Amino acid sequence: MNSPTLNAASATTTAPSRRVTDAPTRVFHWLFALCFTGAYLTAESEHWRLVHVTLGYTLAGLLAFRIVWGLVGPRQARLGLLLRKLSGLKPWLASARAGQFNGRQAQNLGMALAVLALMVAVVPLTLSGYATYNEWGGDLVGEVLAEAHELFANGMLALVLGHIGLIALLSLLRRTNAARPMLTGRIPGAGPDLAKRNHGVVAALVIAVVVGFWVWQWQDSPQGGAAAAGAPVSVGSVVELLRRSGDGD
């Protein structure tokens, strides 16, 4: 005779779920978050300058990938889907003014606006950082660019914190983990997968390109001779190599 405990465990392990986010989108999300966090934390240190610059370049590259993936990738990753969600903003505002407040639509619009704002904010952030790093325009212009870069960085930090706060709020209101789609790619419930394929090969390629770029950046630095001499380079050693390269700045 089956015990209630075994039946409950079996029901838990076989609970239906649907895939709603593919692997490349999830990899983009977490690499994007990692790079911004690392770049922000290393912004004020000359010792970590190469790490800061490398992560800034990586942010720009990740944004370029997301735009391409949003144009040629699967339907649920398309940027057009994001824009269609935002097209409901004007009708929602009209309904809200008329006293008909749709809370769930407000939540969805808030998430879509946050995602779009974060992607757009990377453009002036990385451009001002590139111009500052390469000392465009002399001392006076350079100071203005540096101040602008710091302003954009703080603005993006505010967007990130707002995004995290909105996810926490949605988790409370909907009594579910709103971050789950970016963690596992799936949500509980029966029904067809919205993301028909996981595209794990594309995700692995994105990771490989990012790590390869980090290694190349270190080899191009004043401390890059060890790799050229044949020292083994692993994913775990890339961060340490970039840290050591800061000593040459």
JSON list of C-alpha atoms in Angstrom, two decimals:
[
{"chain": "A", "resi": 1, "resn": "MET", "atom": "CA", "xyz": [0.00, 0.00, 0.00]},
{"chain": "A", "resi": 2, "resn": "ASN", "atom": "CA", "xyz": [1.36, 3.41, -0.98]},
{"chain": "A", "resi": 3, "resn": "SER", "atom": "CA", "xyz": [1.92, 5.82, 1.86]},
{"chain": "A", "resi": 4, "resn": "PRO", "atom": "CA", "xyz": [0.65, 9.45, 1.74]},
{"chain": "A", "resi": 5, "resn": "THR", "atom": "CA", "xyz": [4.25, 10.64, 1.93]},
{"chain": "A", "resi": 6, "resn": "LEU", "atom": "CA", "xyz": [5.27, 8.68, -1.17]},
{"chain": "A", "resi": 7, "resn": "ASN", "atom": "CA", "xyz": [2.20, 9.85, -3.04]},
{"chain": "A", "resi": 8, "resn": "ALA", "atom": "CA", "xyz": [2.94, 13.48, -2.15]},
{"chain": "A", "resi": 9, "resn": "ALA", "atom": "CA", "xyz": [6.56, 13.10, -3.27]},
{"chain": "A", "resi": 10, "resn": "SER", "atom": "CA", "xyz": [5.46, 11.53, -6.53]},
{"chain": "A", "resi": 11, "resn": "ALA", "atom": "CA", "xyz": [2.98, 14.34, -7.17]},
{"chain": "A", "resi": 12, "resn": "THR", "atom": "CA", "xyz": [5.69, 16.91, -6.50]},
{"chain": "A", "resi": 13, "resn": "THR", "atom": "CA", "xyz": [8.22, 15.38, -8.87]},
{"chain": "A", "resi": 14, "resn": "THR", "atom": "CA", "xyz": [5.64, 14.99, -11.65]},
{"chain": "A", "resi": 15, "resn": "ALA", "atom": "CA", "xyz": [4.03, 18.41, -11.28]},
{"chain": "A", "resi": 16, "resn": "PRO", "atom": "CA", "xyz": [3.48, 19.85, -14.76]},
{"chain": "A", "resi": 17, "resn": "SER", "atom": "CA", "xyz": [5.38, 22.91, -15.91]},
{"chain": "A", "resi": 18, "resn": "ARG", "atom": "CA", "xyz": [5.82, 24.90, -19.09]},
{"chain": "A", "resi": 19, "resn": "ARG", "atom": "CA", "xyz": [9.00, 26.32, -20.62]},
{"chain": "A", "resi": 20, "resn": "VAL", "atom": "CA", "xyz": [8.51, 30.04, -21.21]},
{"chain": "A", "resi": 21, "resn": "THR", "atom": "CA", "xyz": [12.09, 31.33, -21.50]},
{"chain": "A", "resi": 22, "resn": "ASP", "atom": "CA", "xyz": [14.88, 29.82, -23.59]},
{"chain": "A", "resi": 23, "resn": "ALA", "atom": "CA", "xyz": [18.48, 29.36, -22.47]},
{"chain": "A", "resi": 24, "resn": "PRO", "atom": "CA", "xyz": [20.04, 32.20, -24.53]},
{"chain": "A", "resi": 25, "resn": "THR", "atom": "CA", "xyz": [17.63, 34.72, -23.02]},
{"chain": "A", "resi": 26, "resn": "ARG", "atom": "CA", "xyz": [18.40, 33.48, -19.51]},
{"chain": "A", "resi": 27, "resn": "VAL", "atom": "CA", "xyz": [22.16, 33.51, -20.13]},
{"chain": "A", "resi": 28, "resn": "PHE", "atom": "CA", "xyz": [21.90, 37.06, -21.46]},
{"chain": "A", "resi": 29, "resn": "HIS", "atom": "CA", "xyz": [19.95, 38.14, -18.39]},
{"chain": "A", "resi": 30, "resn": "TRP", "atom": "CA", "xyz": [22.40, 36.77, -15.82]},
{"chain": "A", "resi": 31, "resn": "LEU", "atom": "CA", "xyz": [25.58, 37.76, -17.69]},
{"chain": "A", "resi": 32, "resn": "PHE", "atom": "CA", "xyz": [24.08, 41.23, -18.12]},
{"chain": "A", "resi": 33, "resn": "ALA", "atom": "CA", "xyz": [23.36, 41.47, -14.40]},
{"chain": "A", "resi": 34, "resn": "LEU", "atom": "CA", "xyz": [26.81, 40.10, -13.49]},
{"chain": "A", "resi": 35, "resn": "CYS", "atom": "CA", "xyz": [28.66, 42.49, -15.79]},
{"chain": "A", "resi": 36, "resn": "PHE", "atom": "CA", "xyz": [26.79, 45.57, -14.61]},
{"chain": "A", "resi": 37, "resn": "THR", "atom": "CA", "xyz": [27.27, 44.65, -10.95]},
{"chain": "A", "resi": 38, "resn": "GLY", "atom": "CA", "xyz": [30.98, 43.99, -11.46]},
{"chain": "A", "resi": 39, "resn": "ALA", "atom": "CA", "xyz": [31.50, 47.14, -13.50]},
{"chain": "A", "resi": 40, "resn": "TYR", "atom": "CA", "xyz": [29.68, 49.28, -10.94]},
{"chain": "A", "resi": 41, "resn": "LEU", "atom": "CA", "xyz": [31.69, 47.87, -8.04]},
{"chain": "A", "resi": 42, "resn": "THR", "atom": "CA", "xyz": [35.03, 48.43, -9.84]},
{"chain": "A", "resi": 43, "resn": "ALA", "atom": "CA", "xyz": [34.23, 51.89, -11.20]},
{"chain": "A", "resi": 44, "resn": "GLU", "atom": "CA", "xyz": [36.28, 53.87, -8.65]},
{"chain": "A", "resi": 45, "resn": "SER", "atom": "CA", "xyz": [39.41, 51.69, -8.57]},
{"chain": "A", "resi": 46, "resn": "GLU", "atom": "CA", "xyz": [42.44, 52.14, -10.80]},
{"chain": "A", "resi": 47, "resn": "HIS", "atom": "CA", "xyz": [43.61, 48.72, -9.66]},
{"chain": "A", "resi": 48, "resn": "TRP", "atom": "CA", "xyz": [40.49, 47.11, -11.17]},
{"chain": "A", "resi": 49, "resn": "ARG", "atom": "CA", "xyz": [40.27, 49.38, -14.20]},
{"chain": "A", "resi": 50, "resn": "LEU", "atom": "CA", "xyz": [40.81, 46.64, -16.80]},
{"chain": "A", "resi": 51, "resn": "VAL", "atom": "CA", "xyz": [38.07, 44.56, -15.18]},
{"chain": "A", "resi": 52, "resn": "HIS", "atom": "CA", "xyz": [35.74, 47.57, -15.26]},
{"chain": "A", "resi": 53, "resn": "VAL", "atom": "CA", "xyz": [36.46, 48.30, -18.92]},
{"chain": "A", "resi": 54, "resn": "THR", "atom": "CA", "xyz": [36.20, 44.65, -19.94]},
{"chain": "A", "resi": 55, "resn": "LEU", "atom": "CA", "xyz": [32.83, 44.26, -18.25]},
{"chain": "A", "resi": 56, "resn": "GLY", "atom": "CA", "xyz": [31.63, 47.48, -19.90]},
{"chain": "A", "resi": 57, "resn": "TYR", "atom": "CA", "xyz": [32.58, 46.16, -23.33]},
{"chain": "A", "resi": 58, "resn": "THR", "atom": "CA", "xyz": [30.86, 42.89, -22.47]},
{"chain": "A", "resi": 59, "resn": "LEU", "atom": "CA", "xyz": [27.67, 44.76, -21.61]},
{"chain": "A", "resi": 60, "resn": "ALA", "atom": "CA", "xyz": [27.67, 46.38, -25.04]},
{"chain": "A", "resi": 61, "resn": "GLY", "atom": "CA", "xyz": [28.31, 43.05, -26.73]},
{"chain": "A", "resi": 62, "resn": "LEU", "atom": "CA", "xyz": [25.52, 41.36, -24.77]},
{"chain": "A", "resi": 63, "resn": "LEU", "atom": "CA", "xyz": [23.11, 44.12, -25.77]},
{"chain": "A", "resi": 64, "resn": "ALA", "atom": "CA", "xyz": [24.06, 43.60, -29.42]},
{"chain": "A", "resi": 65, "resn": "PHE", "atom": "CA", "xyz": [23.41, 39.87, -29.04]},
{"chain": "A", "resi": 66, "resn": "ARG", "atom": "CA", "xyz": [20.03, 40.48, -27.41]},
{"chain": "A", "resi": 67, "resn": "ILE", "atom": "CA", "xyz": [18.96, 42.78, -30.24]},
{"chain": "A", "resi": 68, "resn": "VAL", "atom": "CA", "xyz": [19.95, 40.18, -32.85]},
{"chain": "A", "resi": 69, "resn": "TRP", "atom": "CA", "xyz": [18.27, 37.39, -30.87]},
{"chain": "A", "resi": 70, "resn": "GLY", "atom": "CA", "xyz": [15.21, 39.61, -30.53]},
{"chain": "A", "resi": 71, "resn": "LEU", "atom": "CA", "xyz": [15.05, 39.92, -34.31]},
{"chain": "A", "resi": 72, "resn": "VAL", "atom": "CA", "xyz": [15.87, 36.39, -35.49]},
{"chain": "A", "resi": 73, "resn": "GLY", "atom": "CA", "xyz": [15.25, 34.27, -32.37]},
{"chain": "A", "resi": 74, "resn": "PRO", "atom": "CA", "xyz": [12.10, 32.40, -31.38]},
{"chain": "A", "resi": 75, "resn": "ARG", "atom": "CA", "xyz": [8.79, 34.18, -30.95]},
{"chain": "A", "resi": 76, "resn": "GLN", "atom": "CA", "xyz": [8.83, 34.46, -27.14]},
{"chain": "A", "resi": 77, "resn": "ALA", "atom": "CA", "xyz": [12.26, 36.18, -27.30]},
{"chain": "A", "resi": 78, "resn": "ARG", "atom": "CA", "xyz": [11.33, 38.67, -30.01]},
{"chain": "A", "resi": 79, "resn": "LEU", "atom": "CA", "xyz": [11.57, 42.37, -29.26]},
{"chain": "A", "resi": 80, "resn": "GLY", "atom": "CA", "xyz": [8.36, 42.81, -31.20]},
{"chain": "A", "resi": 81, "resn": "LEU", "atom": "CA", "xyz": [6.55, 40.93, -28.44]},
{"chain": "A", "resi": 82, "resn": "LEU", "atom": "CA", "xyz": [7.94, 43.37, -25.89]},
{"chain": "A", "resi": 83, "resn": "LEU", "atom": "CA", "xyz": [6.81, 46.33, -27.98]},
{"chain": "A", "resi": 84, "resn": "ARG", "atom": "CA", "xyz": [3.33, 44.83, -28.39]},
{"chain": "A", "resi": 85, "resn": "LYS", "atom": "CA", "xyz": [3.06, 44.59, -24.62]},
{"chain": "A", "resi": 86, "resn": "LEU", "atom": "CA", "xyz": [4.04, 48.23, -24.30]},
{"chain": "A", "resi": 87, "resn": "SER", "atom": "CA", "xyz": [1.45, 49.22, -26.93]},
{"chain": "A", "resi": 88, "resn": "GLY", "atom": "CA", "xyz": [-1.15, 48.58, -24.24]},
{"chain": "A", "resi": 89, "resn": "LEU", "atom": "CA", "xyz": [0.20, 51.44, -22.13]},
{"chain": "A", "resi": 90, "resn": "LYS", "atom": "CA", "xyz": [-1.97, 54.15, -23.70]},
{"chain": "A", "resi": 91, "resn": "PRO", "atom": "CA", "xyz": [-5.26, 52.19, -23.39]},
{"chain": "A", "resi": 92, "resn": "TRP", "atom": "CA", "xyz": [-4.34, 51.25, -19.83]},
{"chain": "A", "resi": 93, "resn": "LEU", "atom": "CA", "xyz": [-3.76, 54.89, -18.91]},
{"chain": "A", "resi": 94, "resn": "ALA", "atom": "CA", "xyz": [-7.11, 55.83, -20.46]},
{"chain": "A", "resi": 95, "resn": "SER", "atom": "CA", "xyz": [-8.87, 53.10, -18.47]},
{"chain": "A", "resi": 96, "resn": "ALA", "atom": "CA", "xyz": [-7.10, 54.15, -15.27]},
{"chain": "A", "resi": 97, "resn": "ARG", "atom": "CA", "xyz": [-8.22, 57.76, -15.74]},
{"chain": "A", "resi": 98, "resn": "ALA", "atom": "CA", "xyz": [-11.76, 56.47, -16.20]},
{"chain": "A", "resi": 99, "resn": "GLY", "atom": "CA", "xyz": [-11.52, 54.67, -12.87]},
{"chain": "A", "resi": 100, "resn": "GLN", "atom": "CA", "xyz": [-11.02, 51.19, -14.30]},
{"chain": "A", "resi": 101, "resn": "PHE", "atom": "CA", "xyz": [-7.68, 50.09, -12.87]},
{"chain": "A", "resi": 102, "resn": "ASN", "atom": "CA", "xyz": [-6.33, 46.79, -14.26]},
{"chain": "A", "resi": 103, "resn": "GLY", "atom": "CA", "xyz": [-3.73, 45.72, -11.70]},
{"chain": "A", "resi": 104, "resn": "ARG", "atom": "CA", "xyz": [-2.41, 42.69, -13.55]},
{"chain": "A", "resi": 105, "resn": "GLN", "atom": "CA", "xyz": [-1.92, 44.67, -16.75]},
{"chain": "A", "resi": 106, "resn": "ALA", "atom": "CA", "xyz": [-0.14, 47.36, -14.73]},
{"chain": "A", "resi": 107, "resn": "GLN", "atom": "CA", "xyz": [2.26, 44.71, -13.42]},
{"chain": "A", "resi": 108, "resn": "ASN", "atom": "CA", "xyz": [2.98, 43.39, -16.92]},
{"chain": "A", "resi": 109, "resn": "LEU", "atom": "CA", "xyz": [3.48, 46.90, -18.29]},
{"chain": "A", "resi": 110, "resn": "GLY", "atom": "CA", "xyz": [5.84, 47.71, -15.43]},
{"chain": "A", "resi": 111, "resn": "MET", "atom": "CA", "xyz": [7.99, 44.66, -16.18]},
{"chain": "A", "resi": 112, "resn": "ALA", "atom": "CA", "xyz": [8.08, 45.42, -19.91]},
{"chain": "A", "resi": 113, "resn": "LEU", "atom": "CA", "xyz": [9.01, 49.05, -19.28]},
{"chain": "A", "resi": 114, "resn": "ALA", "atom": "CA", "xyz": [11.78, 48.03, -16.87]},
{"chain": "A", "resi": 115, "resn": "VAL", "atom": "CA", "xyz": [13.30, 45.59, -19.38]},
{"chain": "A", "resi": 116, "resn": "LEU", "atom": "CA", "xyz": [13.20, 48.13, -22.20]},
{"chain": "A", "resi": 117, "resn": "ALA", "atom": "CA", "xyz": [14.62, 50.90, -20.00]},
{"chain": "A", "resi": 118, "resn": "LEU", "atom": "CA", "xyz": [17.55, 48.70, -18.90]},
{"chain": "A", "resi": 119, "resn": "MET", "atom": "CA", "xyz": [18.42, 47.84, -22.50]},
{"chain": "A", "resi": 120, "resn": "VAL", "atom": "CA", "xyz": [18.19, 51.45, -23.65]},
{"chain": "A", "resi": 121, "resn": "ALA", "atom": "CA", "xyz": [20.22, 52.73, -20.68]},
{"chain": "A", "resi": 122, "resn": "VAL", "atom": "CA", "xyz": [23.21, 50.58, -21.66]},
{"chain": "A", "resi": 123, "resn": "VAL", "atom": "CA", "xyz": [23.76, 52.63, -24.83]},
{"chain": "A", "resi": 124, "resn": "PRO", "atom": "CA", "xyz": [24.69, 56.01, -23.26]},
{"chain": "A", "resi": 125, "resn": "LEU", "atom": "CA", "xyz": [26.38, 54.21, -20.37]},
{"chain": "A", "resi": 126, "resn": "THR", "atom": "CA", "xyz": [28.82, 52.25, -22.51]},
{"chain": "A", "resi": 127, "resn": "LEU", "atom": "CA", "xyz": [29.35, 55.04, -25.06]},
{"chain": "A", "resi": 128, "resn": "SER", "atom": "CA", "xyz": [30.25, 57.56, -22.34]},
{"chain": "A", "resi": 129, "resn": "GLY", "atom": "CA", "xyz": [32.49, 54.97, -20.69]},
{"chain": "A", "resi": 130, "resn": "TYR", "atom": "CA", "xyz": [34.29, 54.25, -23.95]},
{"chain": "A", "resi": 131, "resn": "ALA", "atom": "CA", "xyz": [34.79, 57.96, -24.64]},
{"chain": "A", "resi": 132, "resn": "THR", "atom": "CA", "xyz": [36.08, 58.55, -21.11]},
{"chain": "A", "resi": 133, "resn": "TYR", "atom": "CA", "xyz": [38.47, 55.58, -21.22]},
{"chain": "A", "resi": 134, "resn": "ASN", "atom": "CA", "xyz": [39.91, 56.74, -24.56]},
{"chain": "A", "resi": 135, "resn": "GLU", "atom": "CA", "xyz": [40.16, 60.38, -23.37]},
{"chain": "A", "resi": 136, "resn": "TRP", "atom": "CA", "xyz": [38.10, 61.95, -26.10]},
{"chain": "A", "resi": 137, "resn": "GLY", "atom": "CA", "xyz": [38.06, 65.73, -26.34]},
{"chain": "A", "resi": 138, "resn": "GLY", "atom": "CA", "xyz": [40.81, 66.69, -23.90]},
{"chain": "A", "resi": 139, "resn": "ASP", "atom": "CA", "xyz": [40.63, 67.46, -20.20]},
{"chain": "A", "resi": 140, "resn": "LEU", "atom": "CA", "xyz": [37.49, 69.61, -20.13]},
{"chain": "A", "resi": 141, "resn": "VAL", "atom": "CA", "xyz": [35.39, 67.34, -22.35]},
{"chain": "A", "resi": 142, "resn": "GLY", "atom": "CA", "xyz": [36.84, 64.33, -20.55]},
{"chain": "A", "resi": 143, "resn": "GLU", "atom": "CA", "xyz": [35.59, 65.62, -17.19]},
{"chain": "A", "resi": 144, "resn": "VAL", "atom": "CA", "xyz": [32.12, 66.18, -18.63]},
{"chain": "A", "resi": 145, "resn": "LEU", "atom": "CA", "xyz": [32.10, 62.68, -20.12]},
{"chain": "A", "resi": 146, "resn": "ALA", "atom": "CA", "xyz": [33.26, 61.17, -16.83]},
{"chain": "A", "resi": 147, "resn": "GLU", "atom": "CA", "xyz": [30.48, 62.95, -14.95]},
{"chain": "A", "resi": 148, "resn": "ALA", "atom": "CA", "xyz": [27.95, 61.82, -17.56]},
{"chain": "A", "resi": 149, "resn": "HIS", "atom": "CA", "xyz": [29.21, 58.25, -17.30]},
{"chain": "A", "resi": 150, "resn": "GLU", "atom": "CA", "xyz": [28.78, 58.28, -13.54]},
{"chain": "A", "resi": 151, "resn": "LEU", "atom": "CA", "xyz": [25.30, 59.78, -13.90]},
{"chain": "A", "resi": 152, "resn": "PHE", "atom": "CA", "xyz": [24.26, 57.09, -16.38]},
{"chain": "A", "resi": 153, "resn": "ALA", "atom": "CA", "xyz": [25.70, 54.38, -14.12]},
{"chain": "A", "resi": 154, "resn": "ASN", "atom": "CA", "xyz": [23.72, 55.64, -11.12]},
{"chain": "A", "resi": 155, "resn": "GLY", "atom": "CA", "xyz": [20.61, 55.92, -13.26]},
{"chain": "A", "resi": 156, "resn": "MET", "atom": "CA", "xyz": [21.00, 52.34, -14.41]},
{"chain": "A", "resi": 157, "resn": "LEU", "atom": "CA", "xyz": [21.55, 51.22, -10.82]},
{"chain": "A", "resi": 158, "resn": "ALA", "atom": "CA", "xyz": [18.23, 52.84, -9.94]},
{"chain": "A", "resi": 159, "resn": "LEU", "atom": "CA", "xyz": [16.57, 50.95, -12.81]},
{"chain": "A", "resi": 160, "resn": "VAL", "atom": "CA", "xyz": [18.12, 47.66, -11.66]},
{"chain": "A", "resi": 161, "resn": "LEU", "atom": "CA", "xyz": [16.94, 48.17, -8.08]},
{"chain": "A", "resi": 162, "resn": "GLY", "atom": "CA", "xyz": [13.50, 49.12, -9.33]},
{"chain": "A", "resi": 163, "resn": "HIS", "atom": "CA", "xyz": [13.41, 45.99, -11.49]},
{"chain": "A", "resi": 164, "resn": "ILE", "atom": "CA", "xyz": [14.36, 43.81, -8.53]},
{"chain": "A", "resi": 165, "resn": "GLY", "atom": "CA", "xyz": [11.78, 45.53, -6.35]},
{"chain": "A", "resi": 166, "resn": "LEU", "atom": "CA", "xyz": [9.07, 44.99, -8.97]},
{"chain": "A", "resi": 167, "resn": "ILE", "atom": "CA", "xyz": [9.93, 41.28, -9.20]},
{"chain": "A", "resi": 168, "resn": "ALA", "atom": "CA", "xyz": [9.68, 40.99, -5.41]},
{"chain": "A", "resi": 169, "resn": "LEU", "atom": "CA", "xyz": [6.33, 42.82, -5.45]},
{"chain": "A", "resi": 170, "resn": "LEU", "atom": "CA", "xyz": [4.96, 40.57, -8.20]},
{"chain": "A", "resi": 171, "resn": "SER", "atom": "CA", "xyz": [6.10, 37.51, -6.27]},
{"chain": "A", "resi": 172, "resn": "LEU", "atom": "CA", "xyz": [4.11, 38.70, -3.26]},
{"chain": "A", "resi": 173, "resn": "LEU", "atom": "CA", "xyz": [1.01, 39.71, -5.21]},
{"chain": "A", "resi": 174, "resn": "ARG", "atom": "CA", "xyz": [0.88, 36.57, -7.32]},
{"chain": "A", "resi": 175, "resn": "ARG", "atom": "CA", "xyz": [2.13, 34.27, -4.55]},
{"chain": "A", "resi": 176, "resn": "THR", "atom": "CA", "xyz": [4.69, 32.73, -6.85]},
{"chain": "A", "resi": 177, "resn": "ASN", "atom": "CA", "xyz": [8.36, 33.17, -7.66]},
{"chain": "A", "resi": 178, "resn": "ALA", "atom": "CA", "xyz": [8.33, 35.80, -10.42]},
{"chain": "A", "resi": 179, "resn": "ALA", "atom": "CA", "xyz": [12.05, 35.23, -11.01]},
{"chain": "A", "resi": 180, "resn": "ARG", "atom": "CA", "xyz": [11.51, 31.54, -11.83]},
{"chain": "A", "resi": 181, "resn": "PRO", "atom": "CA", "xyz": [11.40, 31.99, -15.65]},
{"chain": "A", "resi": 182, "resn": "MET", "atom": "CA", "xyz": [14.91, 33.48, -15.58]},
{"chain": "A", "resi": 183, "resn": "LEU", "atom": "CA", "xyz": [16.18, 30.77, -13.23]},
{"chain": "A", "resi": 184, "resn": "THR", "atom": "CA", "xyz": [14.76, 27.57, -14.71]},
{"chain": "A", "resi": 185, "resn": "GLY", "atom": "CA", "xyz": [13.04, 28.79, -17.85]},
{"chain": "A", "resi": 186, "resn": "ARG", "atom": "CA", "xyz": [9.80, 27.20, -16.67]},
{"chain": "A", "resi": 187, "resn": "ILE", "atom": "CA", "xyz": [6.66, 28.08, -14.74]},
{"chain": "A", "resi": 188, "resn": "PRO", "atom": "CA", "xyz": [4.29, 25.71, -12.94]},
{"chain": "A", "resi": 189, "resn": "GLY", "atom": "CA", "xyz": [1.15, 24.64, -14.73]},
{"chain": "A", "resi": 190, "resn": "ALA", "atom": "CA", "xyz": [-0.10, 22.44, -17.50]},
{"chain": "A", "resi": 191, "resn": "GLY", "atom": "CA", "xyz": [-0.14, 23.48, -21.12]},
{"chain": "A", "resi": 192, "resn": "PRO", "atom": "CA", "xyz": [2.14, 23.80, -24.14]},
{"chain": "A", "resi": 193, "resn": "ASP", "atom": "CA", "xyz": [5.64, 25.22, -23.91]},
{"chain": "A", "resi": 194, "resn": "LEU", "atom": "CA", "xyz": [5.77, 28.83, -25.10]},
{"chain": "A", "resi": 195, "resn": "ALA", "atom": "CA", "xyz": [9.49, 28.34, -25.78]},
{"chain": "A", "resi": 196, "resn": "LYS", "atom": "CA", "xyz": [9.37, 25.29, -28.03]},
{"chain": "A", "resi": 197, "resn": "ARG", "atom": "CA", "xyz": [13.14, 24.76, -27.93]},
{"chain": "A", "resi": 198, "resn": "ASN", "atom": "CA", "xyz": [15.72, 25.61, -25.28]},
{"chain": "A", "resi": 199, "resn": "HIS", "atom": "CA", "xyz": [18.51, 26.53, -27.76]},
{"chain": "A", "resi": 200, "resn": "GLY", "atom": "CA", "xyz": [21.20, 25.38, -25.33]},
{"chain": "A", "resi": 201, "resn": "VAL", "atom": "CA", "xyz": [23.88, 25.40, -28.03]},
{"chain": "A", "resi": 202, "resn": "VAL", "atom": "CA", "xyz": [23.34, 29.12, -28.64]},
{"chain": "A", "resi": 203, "resn": "ALA", "atom": "CA", "xyz": [23.53, 29.80, -24.90]},
{"chain": "A", "resi": 204, "resn": "ALA", "atom": "CA", "xyz": [26.77, 27.81, -24.62]},
{"chain": "A", "resi": 205, "resn": "LEU", "atom": "CA", "xyz": [28.20, 29.76, -27.56]},
{"chain": "A", "resi": 206, "resn": "VAL", "atom": "CA", "xyz": [27.36, 33.08, -25.87]},
{"chain": "A", "resi": 207, "resn": "ILE", "atom": "CA", "xyz": [29.17, 31.99, -22.71]},
{"chain": "A", "resi": 208, "resn": "ALA", "atom": "CA", "xyz": [32.17, 30.78, -24.73]},
{"chain": "A", "resi": 209, "resn": "VAL", "atom": "CA", "xyz": [32.42, 34.08, -26.63]},
{"chain": "A", "resi": 210, "resn": "VAL", "atom": "CA", "xyz": [32.20, 36.12, -23.41]},
{"chain": "A", "resi": 211, "resn": "VAL", "atom": "CA", "xyz": [34.89, 34.06, -21.64]},
{"chain": "A", "resi": 212, "resn": "GLY", "atom": "CA", "xyz": [37.05, 34.10, -24.78]},
{"chain": "A", "resi": 213, "resn": "PHE", "atom": "CA", "xyz": [36.76, 37.90, -24.91]},
{"chain": "A", "resi": 214, "resn": "TRP", "atom": "CA", "xyz": [37.80, 38.17, -21.27]},
{"chain": "A", "resi": 215, "resn": "VAL", "atom": "CA", "xyz": [40.86, 36.00, -21.93]},
{"chain": "A", "resi": 216, "resn": "TRP", "atom": "CA", "xyz": [41.74, 38.05, -25.02]},
{"chain": "A", "resi": 217, "resn": "GLN", "atom": "CA", "xyz": [41.43, 41.28, -23.05]},
{"chain": "A", "resi": 218, "resn": "TRP", "atom": "CA", "xyz": [43.84, 39.96, -20.43]},
{"chain": "A", "resi": 219, "resn": "GLN", "atom": "CA", "xyz": [46.34, 38.75, -23.02]},
{"chain": "A", "resi": 220, "resn": "ASP", "atom": "CA", "xyz": [46.28, 42.20, -24.62]},
{"chain": "A", "resi": 221, "resn": "SER", "atom": "CA", "xyz": [47.10, 43.81, -21.27]},
{"chain": "A", "resi": 222, "resn": "PRO", "atom": "CA", "xyz": [50.59, 44.59, -19.91]},
{"chain": "A", "resi": 223, "resn": "GLN", "atom": "CA", "xyz": [50.36, 41.47, -17.70]},
{"chain": "A", "resi": 224, "resn": "GLY", "atom": "CA", "xyz": [49.32, 39.12, -20.48]},
{"chain": "A", "resi": 225, "resn": "GLY", "atom": "CA", "xyz": [52.69, 37.49, -21.07]},
{"chain": "A", "resi": 226, "resn": "ALA", "atom": "CA", "xyz": [52.00, 34.44, -18.91]},
{"chain": "A", "resi": 227, "resn": "ALA", "atom": "CA", "xyz": [49.26, 33.22, -21.23]},
{"chain": "A", "resi": 228, "resn": "ALA", "atom": "CA", "xyz": [51.43, 33.88, -24.26]},
{"chain": "A", "resi": 229, "resn": "ALA", "atom": "CA", "xyz": [54.13, 31.76, -22.67]},
{"chain": "A", "resi": 230, "resn": "GLY", "atom": "CA", "xyz": [51.74, 28.83, -22.45]},
{"chain": "A", "resi": 231, "resn": "ALA", "atom": "CA", "xyz": [50.31, 29.14, -18.94]},
{"chain": "A", "resi": 232, "resn": "PRO", "atom": "CA", "xyz": [46.97, 27.30, -18.73]},
{"chain": "A", "resi": 233, "resn": "VAL", "atom": "CA", "xyz": [43.90, 29.53, -18.79]},
{"chain": "A", "resi": 234, "resn": "SER", "atom": "CA", "xyz": [40.64, 28.29, -17.29]},
{"chain": "A", "resi": 235, "resn": "VAL", "atom": "CA", "xyz": [37.31, 30.01, -16.76]},
{"chain": "A", "resi": 236, "resn": "GLY", "atom": "CA", "xyz": [38.07, 30.22, -13.06]},
{"chain": "A", "resi": 237, "resn": "SER", "atom": "CA", "xyz": [41.44, 31.85, -13.68]},
{"chain": "A", "resi": 238, "resn": "VAL", "atom": "CA", "xyz": [40.13, 34.61, -15.94]},
{"chain": "A", "resi": 239, "resn": "VAL", "atom": "CA", "xyz": [38.92, 36.77, -13.06]},
{"chain": "A", "resi": 240, "resn": "GLU", "atom": "CA", "xyz": [42.24, 36.34, -11.24]},
{"chain": "A", "resi": 241, "resn": "LEU", "atom": "CA", "xyz": [44.17, 37.22, -14.39]},
{"chain": "A", "resi": 242, "resn": "LEU", "atom": "CA", "xyz": [42.10, 40.34, -14.94]},
{"chain": "A", "resi": 243, "resn": "ARG", "atom": "CA", "xyz": [42.64, 41.32, -11.30]},
{"chain": "A", "resi": 244, "resn": "ARG", "atom": "CA", "xyz": [46.41, 40.99, -11.65]},
{"chain": "A", "resi": 245, "resn": "SER", "atom": "CA", "xyz": [46.37, 42.97, -14.88]},
{"chain": "A", "resi": 246, "resn": "GLY", "atom": "CA", "xyz": [45.08, 45.97, -12.95]},
{"chain": "A", "resi": 247, "resn": "ASP", "atom": "CA", "xyz": [48.53, 46.29, -11.37]},
{"chain": "A", "resi": 248, "resn": "GLY", "atom": "CA", "xyz": [49.90, 47.49, -14.68]},
{"chain": "A", "resi": 249, "resn": "ASP", "atom": "CA", "xyz": [47.55, 50.47, -14.98]}
]
